[in-house]
Amino acid sequence: MGDSSASYIHMVQHLIEKCLIFNMTKEECMEALSKHANIEPVITSTVWKELEKENKEFFEAYAQSKSKDDRMSEEETSRVIQRMISQQSESESSKNHDPDE
């Protein structure tokens, strides 16, 4: 994957994370990014699904919080997202490590 594709996907991921902070559903996020950032819903959906695969625990908790009236506070959501970002960074670091170096 080229650098421009990777940076585009990273940007979509970042925007999805912003949607999560605002307690948006996947559908709301797809609509918002389509309308405000001109990102095709299929792209948002694909990146969202990949995030779900890599962060099952977070998205299970997020889905539960969406189904209840007592949603996580913005502070709690931010903490969870920060943990998710840290885990993502660690995962990318280990994937990008070339043992031949």
XYZ file of N, CA, C and O in Angstrom, residues 22-98:
308
model
N -18.014 11.466 20.033
C -19.353 12.060 20.048
C -20.460 11.014 20.125
O -21.626 11.310 19.866
N -20.083 9.788 20.494
C -21.045 8.687 20.696
C -21.898 8.386 19.475
O -23.078 8.051 19.590
N -21.321 8.522 18.298
C -22.055 8.233 17.069
C -22.067 6.730 16.793
O -21.121 6.025 17.130
N -23.134 6.288 16.166
C -23.179 4.914 15.687
C -22.367 4.830 14.398
O -21.992 5.862 13.811
N -22.132 3.614 13.953
C -21.409 3.428 12.696
C -22.146 4.134 11.561
O -21.531 4.818 10.729
N -23.459 4.000 11.528
C -24.266 4.608 10.468
C -24.199 6.129 10.525
O -24.084 6.794 9.501
N -24.284 6.686 11.734
C -24.179 8.142 11.890
C -22.809 8.635 11.440
O -22.688 9.674 10.794
N -21.781 7.874 11.784
C -20.420 8.228 11.397
C -20.260 8.176 9.879
O -19.690 9.095 9.278
N -20.782 7.131 9.263
C -20.702 7.005 7.799
C -21.389 8.198 7.134
O -20.849 8.788 6.192
N -22.550 8.561 7.635
C -23.300 9.688 7.078
C -22.548 11.008 7.280
O -22.429 11.821 6.357
N -22.028 11.206 8.485
C -21.315 12.452 8.794
C -20.058 12.605 7.943
O -19.789 13.680 7.392
N -19.282 11.529 7.817
C -18.043 11.619 7.030
C -18.338 11.785 5.544
O -17.610 12.472 4.836
N -19.410 11.178 5.096
C -19.812 11.349 3.700
C -20.202 12.796 3.430
O -19.759 13.414 2.459
N -21.007 13.352 4.328
C -21.533 14.704 4.152
C -20.472 15.781 4.374
O -20.378 16.736 3.601
N -19.659 15.626 5.423
C -18.756 16.701 5.827
C -17.318 16.537 5.348
O -16.572 17.519 5.303
N -16.911 15.296 5.040
C -15.519 15.074 4.636
C -15.416 14.422 3.259
O -14.325 14.085 2.823
N -16.568 14.229 2.612
C -16.608 13.644 1.278
C -15.912 12.280 1.221
O -15.186 11.976 0.280
N -16.136 11.470 2.262
C -15.567 10.126 2.322
C -16.687 9.135 2.031
O -17.740 9.176 2.675
N -16.451 8.290 1.057
C -17.458 7.300 0.674
C -17.825 6.428 1.880
O -16.937 5.960 2.603
N -19.130 6.183 2.085
C -19.562 5.345 3.211
C -18.889 3.960 3.225
O -18.588 3.438 4.300
N -18.620 3.394 2.057
C -17.987 2.074 2.021
C -16.573 2.130 2.612
O -16.119 1.174 3.254
N -15.882 3.257 2.439
C -14.544 3.421 3.011
C -14.650 3.497 4.536
O -13.935 2.794 5.253
N -15.562 4.333 5.016
C -15.763 4.461 6.458
C -16.144 3.118 7.057
O -15.588 2.706 8.086
N -17.051 2.413 6.413
C -17.498 1.113 6.897
C -16.345 0.115 6.960
O -16.191 -0.622 7.944
N -15.523 0.089 5.928
C -14.393 -0.844 5.875
C -13.382 -0.543 6.978
O -12.927 -1.457 7.679
N -13.043 0.734 7.144
C -12.082 1.110 8.192
C -12.679 0.809 9.561
O -12.001 0.286 10.450
N -13.965 1.096 9.751
C -14.650 0.824 11.025
C -14.564 -0.673 11.335
O -14.239 -1.069 12.456
N -14.852 -1.522 10.336
C -14.805 -2.979 10.545
C -13.405 -3.437 10.951
O -13.265 -4.311 11.811
N -12.386 -2.865 10.333
C -11.012 -3.216 10.692
C -10.701 -2.785 12.126
O -10.053 -3.517 12.869
N -11.170 -1.597 12.495
C -10.983 -1.141 13.875
C -11.687 -2.079 14.857
O -11.148 -2.388 15.925
N -12.879 -2.542 14.479
C -13.612 -3.481 15.329
C -12.823 -4.777 15.510
O -12.762 -5.317 16.618
N -12.235 -5.274 14.432
C -11.451 -6.511 14.508
C -10.262 -6.350 15.442
O -9.943 -7.249 16.214
N -9.594 -5.208 15.346
C -8.368 -4.975 16.110
C -8.644 -4.561 17.551
O -7.745 -4.624 18.389
N -9.873 -4.120 17.829
C -10.212 -3.588 19.154
C -11.552 -4.131 19.628
O -12.442 -3.366 20.013
N -11.687 -5.467 19.608
C -12.972 -6.094 19.933
C -13.516 -5.650 21.286
O -14.692 -5.330 21.402
N -12.647 -5.624 22.276
C -13.080 -5.279 23.629
C -13.673 -3.869 23.684
O -14.732 -3.652 24.281
N -12.996 -2.925 23.068
C -13.497 -1.550 23.060
C -14.863 -1.475 22.390
O -15.799 -0.885 22.926
N -14.990 -2.069 21.192
C -16.237 -1.940 20.454
C -17.386 -2.697 21.118
O -18.540 -2.285 21.000
N -17.084 -3.789 21.827
C -18.138 -4.469 22.579
C -18.656 -3.547 23.680
O -19.868 -3.408 23.865
N -17.728 -2.905 24.392
C -18.127 -1.970 25.448
C -18.855 -0.770 24.847
O -19.845 -0.285 25.406
N -18.380 -0.306 23.708
C -19.000 0.837 23.042
C -20.429 0.495 22.618
O -21.357 1.278 22.839
N -20.608 -0.685 22.056
C -21.951 -1.117 21.633
C -22.884 -1.230 22.835
O -24.048 -0.826 22.756
N -22.358 -1.758 23.938
C -23.177 -1.859 25.150
C -23.572 -0.478 25.646
O -24.706 -0.261 26.040
N -22.630 0.455 25.610
C -22.934 1.798 26.091
C -23.956 2.481 25.187
O -24.743 3.296 25.644
N -23.946 2.149 23.902
C -24.912 2.733 22.972
C -26.311 2.164 23.217
O -27.301 2.823 22.946
N -26.386 0.927 23.729
C -27.691 0.307 23.930
C -28.311 0.673 25.275
O -29.452 0.375 25.529
N -27.544 1.341 26.132
C -28.048 1.774 27.434
C -28.335 3.266 27.408
O -27.816 3.996 26.576
N -29.109 3.700 28.379
C -29.345 5.133 28.520
C -28.159 5.819 29.182
O -27.898 6.986 28.940
N -27.448 5.081 30.048
C -26.307 5.680 30.748
C -25.034 5.458 29.933
O -24.307 4.517 30.133
N -24.793 6.371 29.032
C -23.622 6.295 28.169
C -22.371 6.693 28.933
O -22.439 7.381 29.940
N -21.228 6.273 28.379
C -19.959 6.668 28.981
C -19.811 8.177 28.888
O -20.270 8.793 27.924
N -19.148 8.730 29.870
C -18.865 10.157 29.805
C -17.827 10.389 28.716
O -17.138 9.464 28.283
N -17.713 11.634 28.288
C -16.709 11.964 27.269
C -15.312 11.623 27.775
O -14.475 11.138 27.033
N -15.078 11.845 29.075
C -13.768 11.542 29.663
C -13.480 10.041 29.586
O -12.378 9.627 29.211
N -14.468 9.219 29.942
C -14.288 7.768 29.869
C -14.054 7.329 28.429
O -13.178 6.510 28.155
N -14.832 7.883 27.515
C -14.679 7.546 26.104
C -13.296 7.936 25.613
O -12.635 7.157 24.915
N -12.836 9.116 25.993
C -11.505 9.577 25.587
C -10.426 8.645 26.108
O -9.476 8.324 25.388
N -10.569 8.204 27.355
C -9.584 7.274 27.933
C -9.539 5.976 27.136
O -8.470 5.461 26.820
N -10.709 5.445 26.816
C -10.781 4.193 26.064
C -10.165 4.378 24.680
O -9.400 3.542 24.207
N -10.475 5.499 24.038
C -9.925 5.760 22.709
C -8.412 5.936 22.778
O -7.683 5.422 21.927
N -7.927 6.626 23.795
C -6.473 6.783 23.947
C -5.808 5.416 24.107
O -4.748 5.169 23.529
N -6.426 4.541 24.892
C -5.881 3.188 25.057
C -5.892 2.461 23.715
O -4.931 1.794 23.349
N -6.981 2.632 22.969
C -7.092 1.997 21.657
C -5.994 2.508 20.720
O -5.354 1.737 20.023
N -5.756 3.824 20.746
C -4.736 4.416 19.885
C -3.354 3.891 20.275
O -2.541 3.555 19.413
N -3.104 3.802 21.576
C -1.817 3.279 22.048
C -1.614 1.845 21.582
O -0.539 1.487 21.106
N -2.649 1.044 21.717
C -2.557 -0.348 21.284
C -2.345 -0.425 19.783
O -1.568 -1.240 19.297
N -3.015 0.451 19.039
C -2.857 0.490 17.582
C -1.423 0.856 17.221
O -0.815 0.241 16.361
N -0.869 1.846 17.908
C 0.507 2.278 17.648
C 1.490 1.158 17.950
O 2.420 0.915 17.187
N 1.280 0.473 19.072
C 2.155 -0.648 19.434
C 2.053 -1.755 18.392
O 3.059 -2.332 17.995
N 0.837 -2.012 17.937
C 0.618 -3.048 16.924
C 1.321 -2.688 15.624
O 1.984 -3.516 15.015
N 1.192 -1.417 15.206
C 1.847 -0.971 13.980
C 3.358 -1.019 14.111
O 4.061 -1.393 13.188
N 3.879 -0.674 15.286
C 5.322 -0.706 15.520
C 5.852 -2.121 15.385
O 6.886 -2.348 14.770
N 5.124 -3.079 15.954
C 5.605 -4.455 15.877
C 5.466 -5.016 14.464
O 6.280 -5.804 14.022
N 4.441 -4.579 13.721
C 4.278 -5.027 12.334
C 5.342 -4.427 11.428
O 5.788 -5.052 10.484
N 5.736 -3.185 11.706
C 6.703 -2.486 10.862
C 8.141 -2.834 11.200
O 9.044 -2.440 10.490
N 8.371 -3.553 12.279
C 9.731 -3.909 12.661
C 10.254 -4.968 11.699
O 9.674 -6.024 11.546
N 11.352 -4.656 11.050
C 11.943 -5.579 10.088
C 13.094 -6.305 10.760
O 14.103 -5.685 11.096
